[in-house]
Short mmCIF file of C-alpha atoms in Angstrom, two decimals:
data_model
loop_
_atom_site.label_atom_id
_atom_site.label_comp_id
_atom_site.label_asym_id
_atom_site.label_seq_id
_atom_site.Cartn_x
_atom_site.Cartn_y
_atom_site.Cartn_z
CA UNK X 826 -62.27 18.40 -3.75
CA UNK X 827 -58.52 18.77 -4.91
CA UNK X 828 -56.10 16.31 -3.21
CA UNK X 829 -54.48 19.07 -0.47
CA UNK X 830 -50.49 19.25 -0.59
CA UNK X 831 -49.88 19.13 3.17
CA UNK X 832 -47.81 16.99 5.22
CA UNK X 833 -48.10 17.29 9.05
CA UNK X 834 -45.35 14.70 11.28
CA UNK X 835 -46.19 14.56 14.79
CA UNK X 836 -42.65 14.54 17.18
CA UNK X 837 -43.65 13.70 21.28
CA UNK X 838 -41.89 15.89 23.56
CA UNK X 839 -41.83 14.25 26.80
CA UNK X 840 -44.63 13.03 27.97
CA UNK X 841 -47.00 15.94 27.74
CA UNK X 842 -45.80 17.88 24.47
CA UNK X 843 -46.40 16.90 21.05
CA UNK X 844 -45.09 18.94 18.04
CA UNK X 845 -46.74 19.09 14.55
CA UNK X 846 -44.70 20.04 11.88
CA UNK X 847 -46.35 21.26 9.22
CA UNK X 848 -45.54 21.71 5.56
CA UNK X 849 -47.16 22.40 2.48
CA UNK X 850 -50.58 24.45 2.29
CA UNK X 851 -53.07 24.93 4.88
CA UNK X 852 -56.12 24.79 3.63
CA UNK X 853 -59.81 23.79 4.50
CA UNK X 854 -59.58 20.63 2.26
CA UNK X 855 -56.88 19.61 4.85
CA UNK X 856 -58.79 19.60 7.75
CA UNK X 857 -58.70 15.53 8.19
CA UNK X 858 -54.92 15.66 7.55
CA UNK X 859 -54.29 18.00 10.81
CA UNK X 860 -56.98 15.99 12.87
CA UNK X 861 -55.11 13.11 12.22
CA UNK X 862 -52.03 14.58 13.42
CA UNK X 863 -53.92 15.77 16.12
CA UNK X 864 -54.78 12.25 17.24
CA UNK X 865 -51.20 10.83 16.38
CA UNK X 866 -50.09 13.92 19.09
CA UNK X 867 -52.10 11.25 21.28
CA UNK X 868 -55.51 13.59 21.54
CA UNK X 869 -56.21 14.35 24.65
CA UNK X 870 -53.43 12.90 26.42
CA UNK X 871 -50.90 15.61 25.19
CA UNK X 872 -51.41 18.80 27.52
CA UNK X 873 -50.12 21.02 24.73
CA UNK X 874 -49.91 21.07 21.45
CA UNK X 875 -47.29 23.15 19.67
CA UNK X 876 -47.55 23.41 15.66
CA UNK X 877 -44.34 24.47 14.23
CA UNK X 878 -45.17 26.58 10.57
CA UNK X 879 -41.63 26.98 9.88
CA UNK X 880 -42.87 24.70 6.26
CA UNK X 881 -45.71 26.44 5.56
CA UNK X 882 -46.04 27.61 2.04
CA UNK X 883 -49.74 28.94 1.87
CA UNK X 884 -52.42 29.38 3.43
CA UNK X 885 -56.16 30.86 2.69
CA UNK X 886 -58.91 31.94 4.72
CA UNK X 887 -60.35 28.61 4.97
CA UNK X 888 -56.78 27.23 6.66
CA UNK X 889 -57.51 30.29 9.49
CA UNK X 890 -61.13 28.80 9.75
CA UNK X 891 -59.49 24.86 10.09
CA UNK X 892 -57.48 26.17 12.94
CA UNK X 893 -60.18 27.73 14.45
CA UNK X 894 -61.96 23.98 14.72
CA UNK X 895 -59.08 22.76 15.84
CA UNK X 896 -58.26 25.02 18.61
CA UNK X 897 -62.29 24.45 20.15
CA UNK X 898 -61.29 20.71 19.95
CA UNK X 899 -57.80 21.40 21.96
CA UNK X 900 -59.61 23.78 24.30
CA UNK X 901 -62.54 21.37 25.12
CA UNK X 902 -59.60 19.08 26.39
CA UNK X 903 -58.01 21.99 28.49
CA UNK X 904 -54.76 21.75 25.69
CA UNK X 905 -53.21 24.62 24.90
CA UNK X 906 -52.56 25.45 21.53
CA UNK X 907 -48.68 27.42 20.53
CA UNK X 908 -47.13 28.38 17.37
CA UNK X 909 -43.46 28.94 16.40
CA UNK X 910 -41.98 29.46 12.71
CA UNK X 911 -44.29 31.86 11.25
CA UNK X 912 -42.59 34.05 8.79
CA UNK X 913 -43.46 37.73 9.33
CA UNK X 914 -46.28 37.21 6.68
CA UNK X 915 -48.30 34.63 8.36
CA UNK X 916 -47.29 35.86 12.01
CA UNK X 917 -49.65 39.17 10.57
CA UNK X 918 -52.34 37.11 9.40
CA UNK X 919 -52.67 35.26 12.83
CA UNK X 920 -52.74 39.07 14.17
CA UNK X 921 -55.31 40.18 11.44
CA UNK X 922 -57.65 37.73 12.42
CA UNK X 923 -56.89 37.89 16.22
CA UNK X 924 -55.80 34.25 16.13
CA UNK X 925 -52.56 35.01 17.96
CA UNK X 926 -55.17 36.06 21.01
CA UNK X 927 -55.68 32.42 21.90
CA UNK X 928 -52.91 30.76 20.24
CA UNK X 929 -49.82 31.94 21.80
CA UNK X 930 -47.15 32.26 19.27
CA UNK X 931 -43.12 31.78 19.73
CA UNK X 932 -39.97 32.72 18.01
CA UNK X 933 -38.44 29.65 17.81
CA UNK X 934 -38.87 26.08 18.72
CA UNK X 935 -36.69 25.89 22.16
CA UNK X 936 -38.98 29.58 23.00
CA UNK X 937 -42.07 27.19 22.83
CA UNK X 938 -41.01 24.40 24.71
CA UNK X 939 -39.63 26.73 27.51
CA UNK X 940 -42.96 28.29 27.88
CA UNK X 941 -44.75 25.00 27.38
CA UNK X 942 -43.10 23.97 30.45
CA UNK X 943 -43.80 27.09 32.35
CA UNK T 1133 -78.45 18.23 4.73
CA UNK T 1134 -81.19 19.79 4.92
CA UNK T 1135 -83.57 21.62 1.64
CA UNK T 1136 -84.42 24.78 2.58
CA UNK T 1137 -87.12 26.45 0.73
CA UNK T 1138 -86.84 29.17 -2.22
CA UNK T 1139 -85.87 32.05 -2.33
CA UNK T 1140 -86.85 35.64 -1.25
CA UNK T 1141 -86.76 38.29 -3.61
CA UNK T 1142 -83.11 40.22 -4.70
CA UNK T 1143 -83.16 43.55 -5.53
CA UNK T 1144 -80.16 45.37 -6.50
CA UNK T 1145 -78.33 46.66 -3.57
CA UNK T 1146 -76.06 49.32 -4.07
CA UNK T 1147 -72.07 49.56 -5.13
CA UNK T 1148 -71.32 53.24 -4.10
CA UNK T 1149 -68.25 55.68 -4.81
CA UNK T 1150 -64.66 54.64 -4.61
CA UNK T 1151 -63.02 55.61 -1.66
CA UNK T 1152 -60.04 58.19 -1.44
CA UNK T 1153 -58.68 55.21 0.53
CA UNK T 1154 -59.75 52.52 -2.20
CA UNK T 1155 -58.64 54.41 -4.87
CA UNK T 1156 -55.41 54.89 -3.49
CA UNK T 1157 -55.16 51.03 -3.15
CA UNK T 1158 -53.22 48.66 -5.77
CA UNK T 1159 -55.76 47.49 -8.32
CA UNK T 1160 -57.20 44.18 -8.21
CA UNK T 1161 -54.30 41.83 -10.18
CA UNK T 1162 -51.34 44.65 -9.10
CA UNK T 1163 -48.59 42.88 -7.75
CA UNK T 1164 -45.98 45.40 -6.06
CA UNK T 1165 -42.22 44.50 -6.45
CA UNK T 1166 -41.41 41.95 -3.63
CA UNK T 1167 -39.08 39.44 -3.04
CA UNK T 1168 -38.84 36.02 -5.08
CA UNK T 1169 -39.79 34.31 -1.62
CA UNK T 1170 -43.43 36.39 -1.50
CA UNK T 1171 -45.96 33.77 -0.22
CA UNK T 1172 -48.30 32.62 -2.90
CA UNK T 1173 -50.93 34.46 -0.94
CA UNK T 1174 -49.05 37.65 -0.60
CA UNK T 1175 -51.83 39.11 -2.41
CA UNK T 1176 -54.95 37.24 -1.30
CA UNK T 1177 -54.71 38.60 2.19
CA UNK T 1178 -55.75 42.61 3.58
CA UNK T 1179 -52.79 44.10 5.12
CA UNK T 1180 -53.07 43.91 9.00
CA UNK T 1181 -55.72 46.70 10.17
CA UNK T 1182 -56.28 47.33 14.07
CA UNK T 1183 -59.00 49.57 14.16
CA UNK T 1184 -61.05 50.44 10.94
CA UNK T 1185 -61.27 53.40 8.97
CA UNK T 1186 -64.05 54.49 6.55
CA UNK T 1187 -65.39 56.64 4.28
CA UNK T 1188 -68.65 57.79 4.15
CA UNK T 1189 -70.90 56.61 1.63
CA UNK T 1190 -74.05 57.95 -0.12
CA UNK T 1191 -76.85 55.62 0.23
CA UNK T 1192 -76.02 53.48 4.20
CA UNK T 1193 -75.96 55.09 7.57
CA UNK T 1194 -72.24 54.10 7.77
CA UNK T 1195 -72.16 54.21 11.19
CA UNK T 1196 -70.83 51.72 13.95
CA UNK T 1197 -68.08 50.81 12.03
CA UNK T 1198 -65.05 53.64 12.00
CA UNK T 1199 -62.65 53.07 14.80
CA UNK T 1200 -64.18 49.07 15.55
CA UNK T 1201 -61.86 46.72 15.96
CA UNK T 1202 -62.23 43.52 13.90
CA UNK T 1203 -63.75 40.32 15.27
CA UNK T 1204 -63.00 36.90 14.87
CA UNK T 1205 -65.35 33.53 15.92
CA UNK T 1206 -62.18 33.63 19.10
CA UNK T 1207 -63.41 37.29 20.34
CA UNK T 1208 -67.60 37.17 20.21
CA UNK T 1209 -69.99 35.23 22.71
CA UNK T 1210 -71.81 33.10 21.96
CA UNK T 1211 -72.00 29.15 20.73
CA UNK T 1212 -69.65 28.69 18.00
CA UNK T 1213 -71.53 27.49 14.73
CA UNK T 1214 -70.61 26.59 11.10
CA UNK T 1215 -73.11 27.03 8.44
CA UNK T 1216 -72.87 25.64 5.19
CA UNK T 1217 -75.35 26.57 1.95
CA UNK T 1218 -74.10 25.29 -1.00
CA UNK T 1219 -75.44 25.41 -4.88
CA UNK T 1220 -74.97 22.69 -7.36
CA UNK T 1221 -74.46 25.22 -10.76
CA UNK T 1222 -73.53 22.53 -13.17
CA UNK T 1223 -70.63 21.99 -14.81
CA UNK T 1224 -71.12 24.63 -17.70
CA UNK T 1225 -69.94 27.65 -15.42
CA UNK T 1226 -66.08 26.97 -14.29
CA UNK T 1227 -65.63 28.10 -10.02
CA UNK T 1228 -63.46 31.28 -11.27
CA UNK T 1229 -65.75 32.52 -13.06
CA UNK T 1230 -68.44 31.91 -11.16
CA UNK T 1231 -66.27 34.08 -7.98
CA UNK T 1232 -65.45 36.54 -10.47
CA UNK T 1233 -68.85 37.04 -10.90
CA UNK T 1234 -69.55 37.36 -7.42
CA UNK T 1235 -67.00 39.55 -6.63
CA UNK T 1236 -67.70 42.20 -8.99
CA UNK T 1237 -71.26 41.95 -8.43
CA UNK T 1238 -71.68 41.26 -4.65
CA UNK T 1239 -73.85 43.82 -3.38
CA UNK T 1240 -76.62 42.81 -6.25
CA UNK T 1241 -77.21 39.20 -4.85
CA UNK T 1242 -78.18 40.69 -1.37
CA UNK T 1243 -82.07 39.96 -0.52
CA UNK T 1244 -84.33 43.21 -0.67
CA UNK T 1245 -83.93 45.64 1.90
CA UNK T 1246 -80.71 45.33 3.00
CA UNK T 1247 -77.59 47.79 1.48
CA UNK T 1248 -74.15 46.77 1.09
CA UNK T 1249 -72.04 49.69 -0.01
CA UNK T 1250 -68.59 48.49 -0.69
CA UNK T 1251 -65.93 50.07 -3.53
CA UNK T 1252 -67.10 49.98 -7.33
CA UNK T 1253 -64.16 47.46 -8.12
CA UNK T 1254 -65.83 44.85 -6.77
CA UNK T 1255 -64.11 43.10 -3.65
CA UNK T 1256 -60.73 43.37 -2.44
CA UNK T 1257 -59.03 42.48 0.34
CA UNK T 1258 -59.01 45.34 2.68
CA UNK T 1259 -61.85 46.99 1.86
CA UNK T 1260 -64.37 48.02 4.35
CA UNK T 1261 -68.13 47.76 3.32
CA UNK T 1262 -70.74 49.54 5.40
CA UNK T 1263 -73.69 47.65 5.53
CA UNK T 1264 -77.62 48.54 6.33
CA UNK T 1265 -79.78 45.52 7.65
CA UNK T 1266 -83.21 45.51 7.70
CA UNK T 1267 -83.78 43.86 11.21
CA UNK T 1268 -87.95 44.41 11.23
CA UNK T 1269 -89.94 47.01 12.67
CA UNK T 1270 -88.64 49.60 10.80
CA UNK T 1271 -85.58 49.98 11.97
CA UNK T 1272 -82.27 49.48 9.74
CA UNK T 1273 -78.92 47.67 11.40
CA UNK T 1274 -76.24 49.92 10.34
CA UNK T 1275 -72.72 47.68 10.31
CA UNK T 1276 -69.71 47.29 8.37
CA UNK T 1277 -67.57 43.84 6.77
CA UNK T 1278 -63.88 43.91 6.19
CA UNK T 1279 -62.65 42.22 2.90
CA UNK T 1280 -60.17 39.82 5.00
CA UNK T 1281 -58.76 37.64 1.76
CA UNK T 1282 -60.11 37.68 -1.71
CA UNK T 1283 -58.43 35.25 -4.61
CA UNK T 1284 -60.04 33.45 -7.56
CA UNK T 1285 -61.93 30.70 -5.65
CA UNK T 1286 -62.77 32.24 -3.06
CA UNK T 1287 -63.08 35.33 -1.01
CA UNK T 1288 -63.75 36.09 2.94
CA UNK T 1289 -65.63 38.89 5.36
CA UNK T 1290 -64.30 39.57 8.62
CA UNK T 1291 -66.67 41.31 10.91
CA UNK T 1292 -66.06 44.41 13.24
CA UNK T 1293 -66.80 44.93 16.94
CA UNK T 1294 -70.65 45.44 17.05
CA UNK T 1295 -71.82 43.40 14.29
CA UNK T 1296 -74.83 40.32 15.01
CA UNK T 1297 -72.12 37.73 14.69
CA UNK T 1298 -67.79 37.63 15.49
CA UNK T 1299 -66.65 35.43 12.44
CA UNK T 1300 -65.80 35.40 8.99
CA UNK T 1301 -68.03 34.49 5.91
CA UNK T 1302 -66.31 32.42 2.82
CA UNK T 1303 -67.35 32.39 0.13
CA UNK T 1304 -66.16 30.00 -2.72
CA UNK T 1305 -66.49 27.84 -5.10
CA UNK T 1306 -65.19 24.10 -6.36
CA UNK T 1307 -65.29 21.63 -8.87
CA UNK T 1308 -67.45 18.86 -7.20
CA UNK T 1309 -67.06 16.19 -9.71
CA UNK T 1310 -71.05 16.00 -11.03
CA UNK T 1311 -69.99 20.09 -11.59
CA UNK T 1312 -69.35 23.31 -10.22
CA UNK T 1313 -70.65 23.89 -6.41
CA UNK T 1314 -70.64 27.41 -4.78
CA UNK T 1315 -70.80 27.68 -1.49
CA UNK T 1316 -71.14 30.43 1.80
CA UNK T 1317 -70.18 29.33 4.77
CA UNK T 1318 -69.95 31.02 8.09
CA UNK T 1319 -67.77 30.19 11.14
CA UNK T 1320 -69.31 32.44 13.78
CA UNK T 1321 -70.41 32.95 17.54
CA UNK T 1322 -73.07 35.66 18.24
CA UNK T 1323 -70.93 38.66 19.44
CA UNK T 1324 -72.72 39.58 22.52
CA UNK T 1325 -75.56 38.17 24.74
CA UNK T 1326 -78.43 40.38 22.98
CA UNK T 1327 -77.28 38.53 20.15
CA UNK T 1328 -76.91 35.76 21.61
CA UNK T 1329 -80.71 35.60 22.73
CA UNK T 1330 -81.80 37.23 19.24
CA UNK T 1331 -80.24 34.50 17.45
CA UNK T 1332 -81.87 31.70 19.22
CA UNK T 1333 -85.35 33.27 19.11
CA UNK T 1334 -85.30 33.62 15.04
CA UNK T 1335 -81.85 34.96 14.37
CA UNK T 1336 -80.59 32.04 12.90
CA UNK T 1337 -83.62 30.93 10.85
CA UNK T 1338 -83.47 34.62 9.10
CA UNK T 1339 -79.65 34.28 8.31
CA UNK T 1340 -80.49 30.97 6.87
CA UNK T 1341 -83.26 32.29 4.78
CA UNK T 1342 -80.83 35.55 3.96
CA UNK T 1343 -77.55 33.35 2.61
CA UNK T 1344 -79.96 30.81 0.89
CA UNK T 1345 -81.92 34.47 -0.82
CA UNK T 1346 -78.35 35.52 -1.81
CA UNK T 1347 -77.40 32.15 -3.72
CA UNK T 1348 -80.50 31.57 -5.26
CA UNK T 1349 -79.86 35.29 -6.97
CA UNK T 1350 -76.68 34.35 -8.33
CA UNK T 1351 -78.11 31.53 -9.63
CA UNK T 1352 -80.34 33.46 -11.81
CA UNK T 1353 -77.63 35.67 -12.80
CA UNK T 1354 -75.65 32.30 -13.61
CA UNK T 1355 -78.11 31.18 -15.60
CA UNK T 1356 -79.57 28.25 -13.36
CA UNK T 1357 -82.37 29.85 -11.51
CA UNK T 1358 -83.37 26.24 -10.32
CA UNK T 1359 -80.18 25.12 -8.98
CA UNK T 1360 -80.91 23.13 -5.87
CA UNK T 1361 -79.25 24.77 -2.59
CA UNK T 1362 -78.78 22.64 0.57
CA UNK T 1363 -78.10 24.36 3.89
CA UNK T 1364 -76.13 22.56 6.88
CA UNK T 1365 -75.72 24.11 10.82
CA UNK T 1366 -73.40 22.39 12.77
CA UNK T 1367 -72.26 23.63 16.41
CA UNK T 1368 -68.54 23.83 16.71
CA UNK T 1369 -68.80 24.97 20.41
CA UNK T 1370 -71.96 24.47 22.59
CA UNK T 1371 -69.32 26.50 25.17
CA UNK T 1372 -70.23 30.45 25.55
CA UNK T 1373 -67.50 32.94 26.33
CA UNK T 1374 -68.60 35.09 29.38
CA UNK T 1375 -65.33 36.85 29.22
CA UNK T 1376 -66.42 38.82 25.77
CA UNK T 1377 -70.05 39.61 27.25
CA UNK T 1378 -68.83 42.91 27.65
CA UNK T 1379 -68.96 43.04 24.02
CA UNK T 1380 -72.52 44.46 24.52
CA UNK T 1381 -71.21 47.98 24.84
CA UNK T 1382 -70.25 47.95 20.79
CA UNK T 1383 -73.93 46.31 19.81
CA UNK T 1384 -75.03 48.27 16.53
CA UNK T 1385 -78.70 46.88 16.75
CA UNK T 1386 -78.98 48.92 20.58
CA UNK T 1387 -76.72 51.98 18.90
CA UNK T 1388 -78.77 51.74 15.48
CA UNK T 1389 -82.24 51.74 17.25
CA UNK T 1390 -81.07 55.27 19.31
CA UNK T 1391 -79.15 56.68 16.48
CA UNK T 1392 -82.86 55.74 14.67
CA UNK T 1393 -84.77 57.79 17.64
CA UNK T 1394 -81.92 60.72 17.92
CA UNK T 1395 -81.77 61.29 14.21
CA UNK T 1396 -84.35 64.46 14.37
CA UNK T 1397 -82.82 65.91 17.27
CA UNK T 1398 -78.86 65.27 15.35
CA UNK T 1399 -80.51 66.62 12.26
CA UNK T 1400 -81.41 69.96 14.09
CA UNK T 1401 -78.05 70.03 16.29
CA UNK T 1402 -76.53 69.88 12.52
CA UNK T 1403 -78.13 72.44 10.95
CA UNK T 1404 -78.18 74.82 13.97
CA UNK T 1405 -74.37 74.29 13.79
CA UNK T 1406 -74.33 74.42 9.85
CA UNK T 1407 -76.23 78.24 10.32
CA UNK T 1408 -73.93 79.32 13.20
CA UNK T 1409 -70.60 78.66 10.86
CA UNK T 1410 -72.47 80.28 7.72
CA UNK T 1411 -73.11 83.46 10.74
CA UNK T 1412 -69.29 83.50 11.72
CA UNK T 1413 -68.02 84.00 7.97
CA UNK T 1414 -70.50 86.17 6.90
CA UNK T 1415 -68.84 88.54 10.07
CA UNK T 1416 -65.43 87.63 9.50
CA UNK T 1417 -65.35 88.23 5.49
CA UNK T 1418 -65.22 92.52 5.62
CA UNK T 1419 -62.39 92.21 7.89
CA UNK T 1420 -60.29 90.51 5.63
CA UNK T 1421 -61.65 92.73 2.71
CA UNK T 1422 -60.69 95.76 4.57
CA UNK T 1423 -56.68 94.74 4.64
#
């Protein structure tokens, strides 16, 4: 399995936010890279979990499946999972595969923390 | 892992007529004039659909599917599961070749008994395939699958409202290091509680035996009709979502098994109707002869 390009940096917003921003391609191979940065968001600690795509350069069909695993894993913790940064492109893809039904996704960065807070 | 045992026989199912729709569709390889900052996947993905449309086909029922919303493993009902069946093909046959085999030759690696009618160019993303399932007892499932991304390595089904399962199938393939491994693997939930309780009384032993049917007939086509084929079921979500139960309303197996007992009476209605037409010209053609 080919090395995956992908970088994900976790940021802590307060106490209960964490931000992942991610960069490079999503892909299945990276599925230990984003549950790493899922436990550097502190895991279950964090009560939401806000991925920011504003660096994302591809994605396949296998990256939709990866966040599929991942949001099970952030709903069995009562997280919620939010989006912000998805160029038109992707923002159709998460409506194409009715991902945007359980991932809410924002405009911007500051949209997503206001409703985190909400 | 677990061996599962061989496989079942694969007949030739079906490729059937190109769509007015399909045909109208860019060409597998056309790239329309975009931007320079296109995503690499521009191409790979179906533009976004919210209900489907379809063209009849020769061959499959074809219904259940127009108008059906497409389903994802977030939308259907049941536990969430990921199953894996992969097949070690050497390392004489490269992945893209081994998808581009695939592709253009999907419906003929089905098991017998079951139709897949999709376009004659093979598979592309946003096609629509209507599907016939033999489910036992005579009676056939009619369904559809949505072409959700297609590139060379791999290439994904999306199901509609209706279907046994809400998920996606990918299928792919990779250079493993010992050689080339293809793979199918579904992320799925049953889509409603019927299925839910068929699944669990059979359903998912069948599917096995179907995906591990399909590989072992694209091995043979491949050239390595021995190739051993491991199968793995994980459960991603032991949770079920009561909220989509309504989801029964759309099952194809309950609309399949009374479109199955209604067909004589629908045949009749249809040539009744058919007569009554042929009537109603036959009247109305020496009044337009007379002016």
């Amino acid at each position: 399995m080919s090395v995956p390009a992908l970088s994900m940096d976790v940021r802590r917003v307060g106490e209960s936010i964490a931000i992942v921003d991610i960069k490079g391609d999503v892909t299945a191979a990276c599925e230990p890279v984003l549950m790493s940065a899922y436990e550097a968001a502190g895991g279950a600690s964090a009560s939401k979990l806000v991925l920011n795509f504003a660096g994302l350069e591809y994605m396949n069909s296998g990256g939709i499946g990866m966040l599929v695993t991942l949001l099970v894993r952030a709903n069995r913790q009562r997280q919620e999972l939010a989006a912000f940064g998805l160029s038109d492109h992707y923002r159709e893809i998460f409506e194409l595969t009715r991902l945007d039904e359980a991932i809410t996704i924002y405009d911007s960065e500051e949209s997503a923390l206001v409703g985190a807070v909400k | 892992m677990t061996e599962l045992a061989g496989p079942e026989g694969a007949a030739s199912a079906e490729q059937i007529g190109l769509s007015h729709r399909e045909a109208a569709a860019s060409p597998p390889g056309h790239t329309p004039s975009q931007g320079t900052m296109a995503p690499r996947d521009a191409q790979s993905w179906a533009a976004k659909v919210d209900r489907l449309a379809v063209d009849q086909r020769a061959g499959v029922r074809g219904t259940n599917v127009a108008g059906r919303r497409l389903t994802g493993p977030v939308q259907g009902f049941g536990k969430m599961w990921q199953k894996t069946y992969r097949m070690e093909v050497g390392d004489a046959i490269e992945p893209a070749a081994a998808i581009a085999l695939w592709r253009s030759n999907f419906p003929d690696f089905w098991p017998k008994g079951n139709r897949f009618a999709g376009a004659l160019t093979g598979i592309n993303p946003g096609d629509v395939a209507l599907l016939d399932l033999a489910v036992g007892g005579g009676v056939k499932l009619s369904t559809g699958v949505f072409v959700l991304y297609a590139d060379t390595e791999s290439f994904t089904l999306m199901t509609p409202q209706g279907h046994m399962f809400a998920g996606w199938i990918t299928f792919s393939a990779e250079n493993a290091g010992d050689g080339t491994v293809v793979q199918a693997q579904v992320l799925m939930r049953a889509s409603d509680p019927i299925y839910e309780i068929g699944m669990t009384l059979g359903g998912h032993r069948k599917e096995d035996k179907f995906w591990v049917a399909t590989l072992r007939a694209l091995g043979d086509r491949l050239g390595v009709p021995d190739a051993p084929i491991t199968a793995e079921n994980s459960c991603v979500d032991k949770k079920r979502q009561w909220r989509h139960a309504g989801s029964v309303w759309h099952n194809s197996m309950v609309r399949s098994v009374l479109q199955t007992i209604a067909a004589p009476v629908t045949a009749l209605v249809r040539v009744a109707r058919r007569g009554s037409s042929t009537t109603r010209e036959e009247q109305a053609a020496p009044v337009r002869n007379e002016r």
